[in-house]
PDB file of C-alpha atoms in Angstrom:
ATOM      1  CA  MET A   1     111.106 107.443 111.572  1.00  0.00           C
ATOM      2  CA  LEU A   2     110.821 107.902 114.696  1.00  0.00           C
ATOM      3  CA  ALA A   3     114.729 108.957 115.536  1.00  0.00           C
ATOM      4  CA  ILE A   4     113.994 111.678 113.031  1.00  0.00           C
ATOM      5  CA  LEU A   5     111.102 112.569 114.679  1.00  0.00           C
ATOM      6  CA  ALA A   6     112.799 113.478 117.993  1.00  0.00           C
ATOM      7  CA  LEU A   7     115.536 115.318 116.646  1.00  0.00           C
ATOM      8  CA  ILE A   8     113.499 117.548 114.550  1.00  0.00           C
ATOM      9  CA  GLY A   9     111.664 117.952 118.538  1.00  0.00           C
ATOM     10  CA  GLY A  10     115.014 118.436 120.130  1.00  0.00           C
ATOM     11  CA  LYS A  11     116.425 121.177 118.008  1.00  0.00           C
ATOM     12  CA  TYR A  12     113.492 123.377 117.035  1.00  0.00           C
ATOM     13  CA  TRP A  13     111.477 123.013 120.132  1.00  0.00           C
ATOM     14  CA  GLY A  14     113.854 121.917 122.835  1.00  0.00           C
ATOM     15  CA  ALA A  15     112.495 118.835 123.716  1.00  0.00           C
ATOM     16  CA  SER A  16     115.212 116.869 124.584  1.00  0.00           C
ATOM     17  CA  TRP A  17     113.191 114.161 126.333  1.00  0.00           C
ATOM     18  CA  LEU A  18     111.736 112.822 122.757  1.00  0.00           C
ATOM     19  CA  ASP A  19     114.381 111.280 122.134  1.00  0.00           C
ATOM     20  CA  PRO A  20     114.021 108.829 125.423  1.00  0.00           C
ATOM     21  CA  VAL A  21     110.347 108.311 124.931  1.00  0.00           C
ATOM     22  CA  LEU A  22     110.250 107.454 120.965  1.00  0.00           C
ATOM     23  CA  GLY A  23     112.673 104.981 121.839  1.00  0.00           C
ATOM     24  CA  ILE A  24     110.956 103.155 123.720  1.00  0.00           C
ATOM     25  CA  ALA A  25     107.693 103.647 121.734  1.00  0.00           C
ATOM     26  CA  GLY A  26     110.168 102.560 118.421  1.00  0.00           C
ATOM     27  CA  ALA A  27     111.033  99.437 121.279  1.00  0.00           C
ATOM     28  CA  GLY A  28     107.677  98.491 121.550  1.00  0.00           C
ATOM     29  CA  LEU A  29     106.461  98.446 117.670  1.00  0.00           C
ATOM     30  CA  VAL A  30     109.547  96.512 116.783  1.00  0.00           C
ATOM     31  CA  ALA A  31     108.340  94.017 119.903  1.00  0.00           C
ATOM     32  CA  VAL A  32     105.018  93.743 118.453  1.00  0.00           C
ATOM     33  CA  TRP A  33     106.412  93.151 115.266  1.00  0.00           C
ATOM     34  CA  ALA A  34     108.748  90.660 116.823  1.00  0.00           C
ATOM     35  CA  TYR A  35     105.819  88.758 118.206  1.00  0.00           C
ATOM     36  CA  GLY A  36     104.053  88.198 115.569  1.00  0.00           C
ATOM     37  CA  LEU A  37     106.887  87.006 113.769  1.00  0.00           C
ATOM     38  CA  LEU A  38     107.676  84.287 115.832  1.00  0.00           C
ATOM     39  CA  HIS A  39     103.981  83.256 116.814  1.00  0.00           C
ATOM     40  CA  ASP A  40     103.328  82.747 112.876  1.00  0.00           C
ATOM     41  CA  SER A  41     106.950  80.683 112.281  1.00  0.00           C
ATOM     42  CA  GLY A  42     106.269  78.821 115.058  1.00  0.00           C
ATOM     43  CA  ARG A  43     102.853  77.585 114.280  1.00  0.00           C
ATOM     44  CA  VAL A  44     104.147  76.296 110.494  1.00  0.00           C
ATOM     45  CA  LEU A  45     107.377  74.892 112.955  1.00  0.00           C
ATOM     46  CA  LEU A  46     105.315  72.908 115.088  1.00  0.00           C
ATOM     47  CA  ASP A  47     103.362  71.230 112.448  1.00  0.00           C
ATOM     48  CA  ALA A  48     100.318  73.848 114.009  1.00  0.00           C
ATOM     49  CA  GLU A  49      98.948  73.999 110.422  1.00  0.00           C
ATOM     50  CA  MET A  50      97.463  70.296 110.919  1.00  0.00           C
ATOM     51  CA  ASN A  51      94.487  72.133 112.481  1.00  0.00           C
ATOM     52  CA  ALA A  52      93.218  73.875 108.867  1.00  0.00           C
ATOM     53  CA  PRO A  53      89.932  72.919 107.564  1.00  0.00           C
ATOM     54  CA  VAL A  54      91.888  71.261 104.314  1.00  0.00           C
ATOM     55  CA  VAL A  55      93.006  68.657 106.978  1.00  0.00           C
ATOM     56  CA  ALA A  56      89.486  67.212 107.613  1.00  0.00           C
ATOM     57  CA  GLU A  57      89.018  67.614 103.452  1.00  0.00           C
ATOM     58  CA  ILE A  58      92.027  65.477 103.000  1.00  0.00           C
ATOM     59  CA  ARG A  59      90.710  62.522 104.986  1.00  0.00           C
ATOM     60  CA  GLU A  60      87.080  62.963 103.577  1.00  0.00           C
ATOM     61  CA  VAL A  61      88.537  62.458 100.173  1.00  0.00           C
ATOM     62  CA  ILE A  62      90.544  59.367 101.106  1.00  0.00           C
ATOM     63  CA  ASP A  63      87.601  57.811 103.067  1.00  0.00           C
ATOM     64  CA  ALA A  64      84.872  58.678 100.198  1.00  0.00           C
ATOM     65  CA  SER A  65      87.503  56.999  98.090  1.00  0.00           C
ATOM     66  CA  PRO A  66      86.016  53.793  96.112  1.00  0.00           C
ATOM     67  CA  ILE A  67      89.245  52.164  96.629  1.00  0.00           C
ATOM     68  CA  LYS A  68      89.309  51.682 100.183  1.00  0.00           C
ATOM     69  CA  ALA A  69      92.763  52.959 101.672  1.00  0.00           C
ATOM     70  CA  ASP A  70      94.096  53.827 105.481  1.00  0.00           C
ATOM     71  CA  ILE A  71      95.879  56.845 106.240  1.00  0.00           C
ATOM     72  CA  SER A  72      99.242  56.189 107.941  1.00  0.00           C
ATOM     73  CA  ASP A  73     100.637  59.650 107.685  1.00  0.00           C
ATOM     74  CA  LEU A  74      99.487  62.911 106.667  1.00  0.00           C
ATOM     75  CA  HIS A  75     101.748  66.068 106.729  1.00  0.00           C
ATOM     76  CA  VAL A  76     100.045  69.501 105.803  1.00  0.00           C
ATOM     77  CA  TRP A  77     101.180  72.699 105.799  1.00  0.00           C
ATOM     78  CA  ARG A  78     100.976  76.172 104.199  1.00  0.00           C
ATOM     79  CA  VAL A  79     103.101  76.863 101.547  1.00  0.00           C
ATOM     80  CA  GLY A  80     100.869  80.464 100.628  1.00  0.00           C
ATOM     81  CA  LYS A  81      98.323  82.303 101.255  1.00  0.00           C
ATOM     82  CA  GLY A  82      95.633  80.023 101.087  1.00  0.00           C
ATOM     83  CA  LYS A  83      97.971  77.638  99.240  1.00  0.00           C
ATOM     84  CA  TYR A  84      98.754  74.118 101.159  1.00  0.00           C
ATOM     85  CA  ALA A  85     101.368  71.085 100.361  1.00  0.00           C
ATOM     86  CA  CYS A  86     100.588  67.849 101.925  1.00  0.00           C
ATOM     87  CA  ILE A  87     102.746  64.538 102.244  1.00  0.00           C
ATOM     88  CA  LEU A  88     100.191  61.550 102.374  1.00  0.00           C
ATOM     89  CA  SER A  89     101.230  58.001 103.353  1.00  0.00           C
ATOM     90  CA  LEU A  90      98.303  55.366 102.469  1.00  0.00           C
ATOM     91  CA  MET A  91      98.149  51.543 103.321  1.00  0.00           C
ATOM     92  CA  THR A  92      95.889  49.736 101.208  1.00  0.00           C
ATOM     93  CA  THR A  93      94.935  45.884 100.306  1.00  0.00           C
ATOM     94  CA  GLU A  94      93.814  46.981  96.744  1.00  0.00           C
ATOM     95  CA  ASP A  95      95.893  47.820  93.403  1.00  0.00           C
ATOM     96  CA  ALA A  96      95.697  51.270  93.497  1.00  0.00           C
ATOM     97  CA  SER A  97      98.516  54.265  92.229  1.00  0.00           C
ATOM     98  CA  SER A  98      99.711  57.301  93.736  1.00  0.00           C
ATOM     99  CA  GLU A  99      98.435  59.288  90.893  1.00  0.00           C
ATOM    100  CA  TYR A 100      94.829  57.924  91.232  1.00  0.00           C
ATOM    101  CA  PHE A 101      94.931  58.996  94.796  1.00  0.00           C
ATOM    102  CA  ARG A 102      96.525  62.757  93.761  1.00  0.00           C
ATOM    103  CA  ARG A 103      93.599  63.226  91.416  1.00  0.00           C
ATOM    104  CA  GLN A 104      90.848  62.699  93.867  1.00  0.00           C
ATOM    105  CA  LEU A 105      92.787  65.416  95.891  1.00  0.00           C
ATOM    106  CA  GLY A 106      92.932  67.043  92.791  1.00  0.00           C
ATOM    107  CA  ILE A 107      89.448  68.654  93.522  1.00  0.00           C
ATOM    108  CA  HIS A 108      90.818  71.076  96.179  1.00  0.00           C
ATOM    109  CA  GLU A 109      91.914  74.085  94.362  1.00  0.00           C
ATOM    110  CA  GLU A 110      93.789  74.845  97.658  1.00  0.00           C
ATOM    111  CA  LEU A 111      96.392  72.095  97.113  1.00  0.00           C
ATOM    112  CA  ALA A 112      98.981  73.593  95.806  1.00  0.00           C
ATOM    113  CA  HIS A 113     101.480  70.443  95.835  1.00  0.00           C
ATOM    114  CA  VAL A 114     100.539  66.791  97.110  1.00  0.00           C
ATOM    115  CA  THR A 115     102.854  63.843  97.188  1.00  0.00           C
ATOM    116  CA  VAL A 116     101.155  60.429  97.730  1.00  0.00           C
ATOM    117  CA  GLU A 117     102.557  57.353  99.066  1.00  0.00           C
ATOM    118  CA  VAL A 118     101.047  54.094  98.102  1.00  0.00           C
ATOM    119  CA  ASN A 119     101.957  50.824 100.685  1.00  0.00           C
ATOM    120  CA  ARG A 120     100.576  47.748 101.007  1.00  0.00           C
ATOM    121  CA  PRO A 121     101.098  45.264 103.998  1.00  0.00           C
TER     122      PRO A 121
END
């Protein structure tokens, strides 16, 4: 779009300086977009989504459960706007299935995909 404006300005008004100026402006615009893309994709790749409030909510559900279990591994990442996926590994001495904990976590609508692994020592 900027290149077309520079061509029109050069043809009708003789403003040949518009091409390099608008080229620099376009490069700045692309740089801003690229920075945003790198920032967002870097957060996902480096598990920075673990700072989301949903992580604390998952921990609260497991801690409040009548079946006592310790979280040995927890990964949460964003899969859509306001939607998260979760992989949860638990250690417990009690007899409980992974489906039990999945149902407990079902109260959080923002969890679109939950995988639970229950281990016994």
